[in-house]
XYZ file of C-alpha atoms in Angstrom:
636
model
C 2.475 -3.325 -12.799
C 5.708 -2.376 -14.076
C 8.451 -4.956 -13.717
C 12.348 -5.214 -14.052
C 14.683 -4.911 -16.544
C 16.135 -7.963 -18.656
C 19.041 -9.966 -16.305
C 20.716 -12.861 -17.731
C 22.078 -15.884 -15.742
C 19.956 -17.853 -12.670
C 21.745 -19.382 -9.697
C 19.901 -22.483 -9.776
C 21.732 -23.835 -6.577
C 20.248 -21.207 -4.365
C 16.894 -22.117 -5.498
C 16.643 -25.753 -4.753
C 16.337 -26.606 -1.133
C 12.985 -26.553 0.138
C 11.231 -27.389 3.679
C 11.573 -25.279 6.246
C 14.034 -26.417 8.563
C 12.300 -26.523 12.505
C 12.732 -22.590 13.147
C 12.635 -23.450 17.136
C 16.188 -25.099 16.444
C 17.510 -21.495 15.930
C 19.253 -19.689 18.648
C 17.806 -16.688 19.976
C 20.426 -14.744 18.598
C 20.874 -14.736 15.218
C 23.935 -13.742 12.575
C 24.752 -13.170 9.068
C 27.038 -16.630 9.572
C 24.356 -18.797 11.129
C 21.881 -17.521 8.550
C 24.143 -18.349 5.686
C 24.544 -21.643 7.129
C 20.625 -22.476 6.491
C 18.541 -23.653 4.044
C 15.166 -22.045 1.969
C 12.564 -21.412 4.380
C 14.415 -22.001 7.289
C 13.798 -18.347 8.683
C 9.818 -18.237 7.279
C 8.104 -17.765 10.906
C 10.883 -15.409 12.533
C 9.994 -12.557 11.410
C 6.405 -13.299 9.415
C 3.421 -11.132 10.084
C 0.220 -12.792 11.466
C -1.823 -10.262 12.069
C -1.824 -8.532 8.712
C -3.104 -10.114 4.646
C -0.361 -12.176 3.420
C 0.301 -14.903 0.702
C 0.522 -18.379 1.830
C 4.584 -18.120 1.096
C 6.141 -17.489 -1.962
C 6.521 -13.571 -3.378
C 3.288 -11.531 -3.677
C 3.026 -7.471 -4.845
C -0.547 -5.154 -5.688
C -3.604 -5.809 -3.946
C -6.348 -6.775 -6.889
C -9.799 -7.289 -7.423
C -10.899 -6.459 -4.102
C -14.857 -6.176 -3.947
C -18.031 -6.761 -1.424
C -20.111 -9.599 -3.043
C -23.882 -8.849 -1.738
C -24.822 -11.904 -3.379
C -22.711 -13.875 -0.879
C -22.316 -11.488 1.939
C -18.479 -12.392 1.103
C -15.204 -9.713 1.017
C -12.773 -10.697 -1.465
C -9.265 -9.379 -1.917
C -6.663 -11.031 -4.590
C -2.887 -9.977 -5.257
C 0.078 -10.840 -7.092
C 1.518 -14.010 -6.233
C 4.571 -15.923 -7.319
C 4.293 -18.779 -5.132
C 6.915 -20.849 -5.726
C 9.397 -18.259 -5.520
C 10.460 -14.831 -3.966
C 11.191 -13.108 -6.648
C 8.620 -10.832 -9.049
C 7.884 -13.251 -11.749
C 5.275 -15.751 -13.323
C 2.708 -13.426 -12.046
C -0.974 -14.457 -11.760
C -3.672 -13.639 -9.076
C -3.815 -15.378 -5.081
C -7.164 -14.982 -3.366
C -8.502 -15.173 -0.345
C -12.284 -14.439 1.184
C -13.690 -12.490 4.563
C -16.774 -12.647 6.152
C -15.599 -9.146 8.058
C -12.472 -7.948 6.906
C -10.659 -9.082 9.592
C -10.057 -13.111 9.717
C -9.384 -14.449 6.245
C -9.857 -17.699 4.201
C -7.508 -18.826 1.084
C -9.510 -19.896 -1.432
C -8.950 -22.959 -2.875
C -6.784 -23.780 0.222
C -2.799 -22.509 1.594
C -0.900 -25.221 -0.160
C 1.350 -24.217 -2.799
C -0.656 -22.871 -5.656
C -4.054 -23.930 -4.693
C -5.096 -20.265 -3.880
C -4.002 -18.969 -7.376
C -7.399 -17.309 -8.961
C -6.626 -16.133 -12.598
C -3.313 -17.307 -13.713
C -1.459 -16.845 -17.088
C -2.208 -18.314 -20.091
C 0.039 -20.704 -22.640
C 2.964 -18.730 -23.775
C 2.525 -17.157 -26.287
C -0.787 -16.207 -26.077
C -2.355 -12.835 -24.890
C -1.588 -13.361 -21.223
C 1.197 -15.565 -21.418
C 4.013 -13.432 -19.676
C 1.684 -12.067 -16.713
C -1.669 -11.830 -15.073
C -0.818 -7.900 -14.579
C -2.774 -5.758 -11.660
C -6.618 -4.664 -11.789
C -9.958 -4.444 -10.296
C -13.106 -6.333 -9.742
C -16.889 -5.760 -9.579
C -19.777 -8.455 -8.578
C -21.628 -7.954 -11.881
C -21.943 -9.480 -15.455
C -20.789 -8.020 -18.776
C -24.450 -6.033 -18.584
C -23.727 -4.670 -15.382
C -26.548 -6.765 -13.030
C -25.527 -8.040 -10.117
C -26.852 -12.139 -10.535
C -24.268 -13.574 -8.500
C -21.409 -13.146 -11.285
C -17.946 -11.431 -10.332
C -15.913 -9.519 -13.423
C -12.371 -8.805 -13.103
C -10.346 -6.151 -15.573
C -6.804 -6.643 -15.359
C -4.291 -5.979 -17.793
C -2.276 -9.009 -19.535
C 0.714 -9.657 -20.690
C 2.441 -11.037 -23.624
C 6.037 -9.412 -23.589
C 8.366 -8.812 -21.146
C 10.515 -7.072 -19.601
C 8.949 -3.424 -19.690
C 9.652 -0.251 -17.757
C 9.134 2.619 -17.815
C 12.909 3.678 -18.682
C 13.135 1.109 -21.680
C 11.295 1.913 -24.797
C 8.188 0.426 -25.304
C 7.279 -2.632 -27.176
C 3.781 -2.791 -28.699
C 1.768 -5.301 -28.216
C 4.033 -6.047 -24.192
C 0.253 -5.121 -22.091
C -3.501 -5.564 -23.363
C -6.659 -5.033 -20.998
C -8.704 -7.939 -20.652
C -11.333 -9.882 -18.391
C -11.912 -12.937 -16.493
C -15.600 -13.941 -14.877
C -16.515 -16.244 -12.664
C -20.256 -17.773 -11.951
C -19.624 -19.402 -8.968
C -18.678 -16.854 -6.296
C -14.746 -16.834 -6.891
C -14.664 -20.421 -7.118
C -12.842 -20.959 -10.750
C -12.289 -18.158 -13.390
C -12.588 -18.353 -16.799
C -11.392 -15.959 -19.712
C -13.763 -13.076 -21.566
C -14.008 -15.254 -25.036
C -12.812 -12.220 -26.907
C -10.316 -11.062 -24.804
C -8.572 -8.687 -25.131
C -11.015 -6.006 -24.859
C -8.751 -2.871 -25.512
C -5.719 -4.160 -27.462
C -3.561 -0.953 -28.060
C -2.723 2.009 -26.130
C -4.212 5.682 -26.816
C -3.461 6.312 -30.127
C -0.368 9.007 -30.617
C 1.125 8.098 -27.076
C 4.401 6.768 -26.922
C 4.070 5.586 -23.507
C 5.844 4.035 -20.598
C 3.653 1.711 -19.294
C -0.314 0.856 -19.775
C -1.819 -0.846 -16.948
C -3.594 -1.690 -13.589
C -7.344 -1.152 -14.640
C -9.109 0.750 -12.093
C -12.960 0.633 -12.763
C -16.267 1.364 -11.055
C -19.929 2.994 -11.265
C -19.767 6.401 -10.512
C -23.180 8.334 -10.775
C -21.781 11.941 -9.746
C -18.735 11.413 -12.991
C -22.125 10.276 -14.990
C -24.083 13.770 -13.936
C -20.366 15.575 -14.404
C -20.500 14.134 -18.085
C -23.950 14.371 -18.377
C -24.421 10.586 -19.316
C -28.069 10.012 -20.086
C -27.636 6.215 -19.479
C -24.956 4.960 -16.238
C -21.667 4.002 -17.002
C -18.698 2.884 -15.507
C -15.541 4.555 -16.120
C -11.643 3.422 -15.725
C -8.540 4.668 -15.579
C -5.229 3.383 -16.037
C -1.877 4.161 -14.767
C 0.652 5.371 -17.993
C 2.625 8.123 -19.231
C 4.050 9.682 -21.947
C 7.491 9.306 -22.489
C 9.756 12.270 -22.352
C 6.685 13.932 -21.691
C 5.407 13.032 -18.160
C 3.116 10.642 -16.372
C -0.759 10.448 -17.356
C -3.569 9.088 -16.134
C -5.957 7.674 -19.028
C -9.876 8.029 -18.517
C -11.840 5.067 -20.203
C -15.974 5.044 -20.148
C -18.608 2.008 -21.382
C -21.975 1.949 -20.275
C -23.249 -0.019 -17.813
C -25.135 -2.224 -20.236
C -21.950 -3.601 -22.027
C -18.753 -3.563 -20.163
C -16.329 -5.058 -22.715
C -17.072 -2.010 -24.963
C -14.738 0.839 -23.440
C -14.213 4.337 -24.905
C -11.227 6.453 -24.568
C -12.079 9.992 -23.113
C -8.554 11.285 -23.371
C -5.826 12.029 -20.371
C -7.744 12.891 -16.924
C -4.269 14.950 -15.621
C -1.654 15.545 -17.434
C 1.574 16.529 -15.543
C 4.815 17.500 -16.420
C 7.582 14.827 -15.945
C 9.201 14.941 -12.050
C 6.639 17.741 -11.426
C 5.568 18.761 -7.891
C 2.848 20.036 -6.910
C 4.438 21.846 -3.693
C 7.439 21.036 -1.737
C 9.184 17.604 -2.644
C 9.123 16.972 0.516
C 5.445 17.508 2.029
C 3.655 16.425 -1.332
C 6.360 14.153 -3.682
C 6.816 14.063 -6.782
C 4.887 12.507 -9.712
C 7.989 11.472 -11.486
C 7.713 9.570 -14.996
C 5.304 7.132 -15.155
C 2.379 6.023 -12.795
C 1.018 2.925 -11.855
C -2.548 1.452 -10.159
C -4.071 5.095 -10.432
C -7.289 5.408 -8.552
C -10.100 8.124 -8.946
C -12.992 8.690 -6.928
C -14.991 11.023 -4.591
C -15.913 10.812 -1.196
C -18.378 13.203 0.216
C -17.406 15.564 3.906
C -20.215 16.200 6.672
C -21.410 18.745 4.867
C -22.322 16.927 2.149
C -20.143 18.583 -0.514
C -18.198 16.486 -3.155
C -14.599 16.218 -3.081
C -12.896 14.357 -6.019
C -9.525 12.191 -4.898
C -6.626 10.234 -7.290
C -4.395 7.661 -5.735
C -1.232 6.984 -8.227
C 2.355 4.612 -7.920
C 4.576 7.269 -9.368
C 8.271 5.681 -10.889
C 11.893 7.399 -10.632
C 11.275 10.134 -8.563
C 13.823 8.923 -5.785
C 15.150 11.727 -3.609
C 17.656 11.963 -1.102
C 15.410 11.824 1.750
C 13.454 9.285 -0.140
C 15.826 6.776 -1.894
C 12.836 4.078 -3.214
C 11.761 4.352 -7.220
C 8.791 4.136 -6.314
C 6.186 6.218 -3.939
C 2.582 5.975 -3.130
C 0.902 9.474 -3.632
C -3.129 10.614 -3.339
C -4.158 14.200 -4.578
C -7.453 16.331 -4.775
C -8.517 18.160 -7.487
C -11.057 20.175 -8.586
C -12.861 18.463 -11.592
C -14.518 20.063 -14.624
C -16.201 18.839 -18.229
C -13.863 19.495 -21.199
C -15.297 20.614 -24.043
C -14.900 17.506 -25.848
C -17.136 15.308 -22.930
C -14.490 14.107 -20.951
C -13.024 15.433 -17.667
C -10.128 17.106 -16.267
C -8.143 17.212 -12.993
C -6.519 20.103 -11.670
C -4.702 19.377 -8.382
C -4.906 21.137 -5.244
C -3.751 19.305 -2.308
C -1.863 16.257 -1.830
C 0.487 14.528 -0.115
C 2.865 10.348 0.508
C -0.524 8.268 1.032
C 2.475 6.415 2.902
C 5.445 7.697 3.284
C 7.430 4.676 3.881
C 7.266 2.031 1.244
C 3.513 1.641 0.840
C 2.867 0.974 -2.464
C 0.738 0.585 -5.604
C -2.315 1.299 -3.032
C -5.888 0.708 -4.566
C -9.138 1.017 -2.769
C -12.733 -0.480 -3.620
C -16.164 0.767 -2.555
C -17.157 -1.229 0.086
C -21.239 -1.133 -0.248
C -22.056 -3.275 2.547
C -20.757 -0.249 4.727
C -21.209 2.765 2.374
C -17.214 3.650 2.993
C -13.752 3.675 0.609
C -11.430 1.198 1.637
C -7.593 0.860 0.607
C -5.462 -1.713 0.511
C -1.092 -1.513 0.154
C 1.652 -3.595 -0.843
C 4.639 -3.809 1.399
C 7.495 -5.327 0.370
C 10.194 -6.936 2.240
C 13.504 -5.016 2.664
C 16.029 -7.821 2.757
C 19.266 -7.143 1.487
C 20.221 -10.368 1.289
C 18.909 -14.202 3.027
C 15.549 -14.074 1.400
C 15.833 -17.393 0.084
C 16.172 -18.416 3.669
C 12.871 -16.025 4.684
C 10.665 -18.259 2.223
C 8.581 -14.951 1.287
C 8.499 -11.309 0.470
C 6.122 -8.897 0.588
C 2.636 -8.590 2.661
C -0.136 -5.774 2.699
C -0.640 -2.895 5.521
C -4.160 -2.597 6.982
C -6.768 -2.043 5.639
C -7.827 1.692 5.670
C -11.030 3.753 5.684
C -10.275 6.914 3.602
C -12.750 9.815 4.143
C -12.714 13.525 4.136
C -11.174 15.679 7.130
C -13.049 19.209 8.224
C -11.082 20.493 10.501
C -12.277 24.601 11.901
C -10.075 27.095 13.864
C -6.857 26.959 12.679
C -3.976 28.882 12.586
C -1.359 29.388 10.049
C 1.678 28.547 12.883
C 4.593 29.657 10.870
C 2.554 29.505 7.522
C 2.840 25.904 7.938
C -1.433 26.162 6.703
C -1.271 27.183 3.481
C 1.676 26.242 1.478
C 0.499 24.231 -1.124
C 0.489 20.552 0.062
C -1.765 18.578 2.773
C -4.521 21.198 3.102
C -7.032 22.924 1.348
C -7.974 25.922 3.310
C -10.391 28.627 3.725
C -9.783 31.736 5.355
C -12.400 33.620 7.422
C -12.746 37.166 8.515
C -11.730 36.608 12.285
C -8.406 35.451 10.668
C -9.190 31.301 11.692
C -9.281 28.926 8.619
C -10.804 25.362 7.931
C -8.853 22.830 6.581
C -9.876 20.133 4.559
C -7.392 16.655 3.618
C -7.745 13.274 2.530
C -7.830 11.307 5.960
C -7.155 8.017 6.798
C -7.287 5.295 9.915
C -6.977 1.092 9.262
C -11.187 0.446 9.645
C -12.112 0.310 13.518
C -13.254 -3.471 13.341
C -9.941 -4.851 12.283
C -8.045 -2.993 14.832
C -10.884 -4.371 17.588
C -10.225 -8.279 15.808
C -6.486 -8.026 15.947
C -6.912 -7.174 19.675
C -9.353 -9.670 20.718
C -7.294 -11.929 22.771
C -4.103 -9.455 23.483
C -2.577 -8.173 26.585
C -3.710 -4.923 27.099
C -1.699 -2.050 29.515
C -2.197 1.231 30.348
C 1.290 2.950 31.446
C 2.129 6.085 33.997
C 4.162 8.184 32.443
C 2.065 10.787 33.824
C 1.892 14.884 32.645
C 5.486 16.071 33.989
C 7.464 16.527 31.066
C 9.949 13.824 30.041
C 13.546 15.165 29.410
C 15.659 12.049 28.842
C 14.123 8.439 27.000
C 12.553 6.062 29.269
C 11.921 2.492 29.551
C 8.658 2.104 29.463
C 7.129 -1.776 28.822
C 7.979 -4.991 27.135
C 5.705 -6.750 24.960
C 6.222 -8.868 21.961
C 7.082 -9.143 17.979
C 3.196 -8.840 17.354
C 1.648 -5.954 19.051
C 0.152 -2.496 18.917
C 0.878 0.900 20.742
C -1.067 3.609 20.797
C 0.857 6.975 22.520
C -0.131 10.503 23.218
C 2.348 13.576 22.912
C 2.367 17.031 23.815
C 4.129 19.827 24.188
C 6.942 18.850 22.528
C 10.429 20.958 22.665
C 12.702 18.549 20.110
C 12.871 15.253 18.445
C 10.923 13.307 20.640
C 8.485 9.916 19.979
C 8.907 6.477 21.406
C 11.180 3.775 20.949
C 10.113 0.095 19.329
C 12.065 -3.464 19.137
C 14.356 -2.793 21.977
C 16.787 -5.369 23.189
C 17.528 -5.409 27.191
C 21.412 -4.803 26.851
C 20.431 -1.941 23.829
C 22.216 -4.141 21.295
C 19.217 -3.133 18.483
C 16.466 -0.830 18.906
C 14.287 1.068 16.707
C 13.513 4.821 16.865
C 9.988 7.185 16.277
C 9.930 10.578 16.433
C 8.490 13.786 15.378
C 11.019 16.584 14.626
C 9.614 19.900 15.231
C 12.241 21.359 13.552
C 11.303 20.965 10.093
C 8.131 19.134 10.553
C 9.098 15.589 9.870
C 8.210 11.697 11.106
C 11.747 9.723 11.404
C 12.105 6.350 11.668
C 16.000 5.222 12.429
C 16.562 2.141 11.876
C 20.456 2.407 12.049
C 20.264 -0.291 15.163
C 17.128 -1.766 14.202
C 19.319 -5.293 13.817
C 22.685 -6.263 15.068
C 22.772 -8.718 11.730
C 25.069 -7.274 9.406
C 23.769 -5.841 6.309
C 20.818 -8.004 6.629
C 18.339 -4.768 5.403
C 17.910 -1.510 4.479
C 18.501 0.792 7.751
C 18.472 4.399 6.020
C 16.276 6.511 7.927
C 12.507 6.864 6.605
C 11.309 10.348 6.619
C 7.961 12.167 6.382
C 6.166 15.296 6.547
C 3.557 15.825 9.094
C 2.712 19.907 10.435
C 0.656 19.560 13.505
C -2.591 21.555 13.280
C -3.039 24.554 15.935
C -6.563 25.679 17.254
C -7.040 29.403 17.610
C -8.534 28.470 21.374
C -6.676 25.646 22.083
C -3.065 25.507 20.923
C -1.030 22.744 18.879
C -2.980 19.876 19.053
C -1.064 16.336 20.462
C 0.612 13.726 18.286
C -1.174 10.201 18.977
C 0.993 7.684 17.095
C -0.737 4.617 16.562
C 2.191 1.752 15.796
C 1.540 -1.607 14.769
C 4.308 -4.427 14.994
C 3.667 -7.933 13.582
C 7.018 -9.774 12.370
C 8.986 -7.581 10.080
C 6.535 -5.044 9.276
C 5.673 -1.629 11.191
C 2.653 0.150 10.330
C 2.759 3.952 11.955
C -0.441 5.991 12.013
C -0.528 9.393 13.262
C -4.187 11.537 13.675
C -5.648 10.191 10.376
C -3.380 12.409 8.147
C 0.141 10.666 8.336
C 1.016 7.025 7.444
C 4.073 5.254 7.304
C 4.914 1.830 6.374
C 8.542 0.188 7.212
C 10.223 -3.043 7.630
C 12.892 -4.229 11.088
C 14.190 -7.481 11.105
C 15.892 -7.845 14.936
C 18.444 -10.644 15.606
C 17.224 -11.131 18.503
C 13.983 -12.551 20.037
C 13.924 -10.408 23.250
C 14.135 -7.721 21.378
C 10.331 -6.334 22.096
C 11.184 -3.415 24.576
C 9.429 -0.231 24.050
C 9.586 3.052 25.563
C 10.268 7.362 25.315
C 12.439 8.533 23.170
C 13.768 12.508 23.910
C 16.953 13.238 22.060
C 19.887 14.334 23.428
C 19.119 17.808 22.403
C 19.381 20.100 25.567
C 16.340 21.720 24.593
C 14.186 18.634 24.146
C 11.451 17.183 26.454
C 8.438 16.035 25.721
C 4.818 15.032 28.392
C 3.449 11.861 27.196
C -0.517 11.966 28.968
C -0.734 8.109 27.318
C 0.633 4.841 26.522
C -0.615 1.442 26.042
C 0.255 -1.565 24.667
C -2.133 -4.738 23.006
C 0.825 -7.268 23.172
C 0.238 -10.794 21.014
C -2.495 -9.610 17.996
C -4.641 -11.767 16.145
C -3.699 -14.482 13.636
C -6.013 -13.281 10.766
C -5.905 -17.152 8.752
C -6.643 -19.092 11.573
C -7.490 -21.819 9.065
C -3.833 -21.533 7.738
C -0.228 -23.031 9.483
C 1.586 -20.442 10.813
C 4.242 -22.643 8.780
C 3.004 -22.235 5.324
C 6.027 -22.890 2.993
C 6.268 -23.746 -0.232
C 9.150 -25.400 -1.911
C 11.287 -22.919 -3.839
C 11.375 -23.655 -7.533
C 12.723 -21.811 -10.573
C 10.401 -20.907 -13.698
C 11.568 -22.401 -16.983
C 13.176 -20.338 -20.184
C 9.889 -21.017 -21.799
C 7.575 -19.599 -19.298
C 10.028 -16.782 -18.391
C 10.962 -15.553 -22.018
C 14.466 -16.843 -22.266
C 14.753 -15.211 -18.477
C 13.675 -11.841 -19.395
C 11.515 -11.574 -15.995
C 14.431 -11.320 -13.027
C 17.735 -12.949 -12.123
C 16.947 -16.142 -11.187
C 18.427 -16.390 -8.275
């Protein structure tokens, strides 16, 4: 994954400071002056998620190497990791395993950097400056399942790299790592790198993050006579547009990769439809995925997911977006494949990025993981870690019949691919995703559940419903919305802090207003997170309800709506009593809503039960040699 521009200097004094203070001595109400006086790791448990996958300490980013290993009946999940620092740098892969995708165990243990799996080589080697993102399969080099695990990743020998700057030849190559003992230890393939340079003639903006797997449907499309594996990368051509390079290798030799051309060739900063609904392809792709799903009728649908860089807008100020597209795939004359998008949108309307997936062969489903960075403006050293993953989500094709085209929103070129019928109704197809049901049940285990009586009468004013904790789930059904309405969360008893989540029918947007999320001055990003959601209208029954599932886990907030909208963001309340929730209705005189369902699950479970809640590591800085003379990061 692409990484930061060169920045000179480092502030050694900000890094040393060591083990966590006793967080029980912290005041119930924090302010900036108090935090400024604290040492490193002092806030480690204050806003830390416990019901989501997270590294023991330090910096983490992209999910990597996820797979189900039938030999050991175990799931593997790895992640980009810098165990002793809260900034990106010295990137290797951390590793954890699970029997059920609910609870996890650090492979090698949680202490220090014990959970590292695939690590950088010596400075000057092909992977001396980074083990960038990639994927893994439970096969050997001949595609056989004999207990071997095979990881395919981007090896890095030059930094910095970024889509904005000229690409230095040899920066990124593609390499393999192998485990013959169930992931306990890993070794580099002796003939790495297996792909040494980007496609010939491409002036690339980047070339990384291999996503590879067997794909019988693609074998059939390309008329392959023997089984193949296929790989896509994130890339782009400078001044032209982002790209998904497409490769294949015979399953019998997973070191012999052939470049098939660009799978898809969008123009720079092109959009599929209106940018609010579909996002922008920007200038460079990262962590590209390409896969197919079968709908309820047995019909095949092709999808891509990718991170797009540089397409920020006024309503989405982040430099990075995670998008999905459905497309038509045809065989090119040269024997390759061509993807033409027909629908798409944000795979997450918030900060979730590097969203990737794997084929869960145990349950015959496609599961995605994504990375949520922290959004602290300052005080990251006091927190002592940065980043977590969203809940794992199952993706599927959602087919919805009997729809009407209210306000022409159904037939825009965007989230839905539609078929019109003679009776004037429509059938819509879209990519759907939901948190894995067993994971939701697992983290609800041991919670205090409550159903609230909010009645069927219209609610015209915001109303307090209950009090929970900083680790909980809410499920709320909203009906007959006439103006901006939804819920509020993380509210203090005196109203000093609160976060508002609402749907605005005037422009079909979901909004998370964080302007009052924290009473601590300038601690974090406070812009309102906005995403597009168009409710379906049925010919027989009218407009569908908006069903919100909200997971609050420390600073991490995840929002799911009707399996078709997802938003991940961060909040950092300064008060420990900011745990109230209720119905939100705007001050608009015309706004009201009915709420037939309001449920809470308070005290969601810890998914790393063998790891202490305080798993801090001493924060240290990388040496000049390790960082190519401090060109990776600012060294703060």
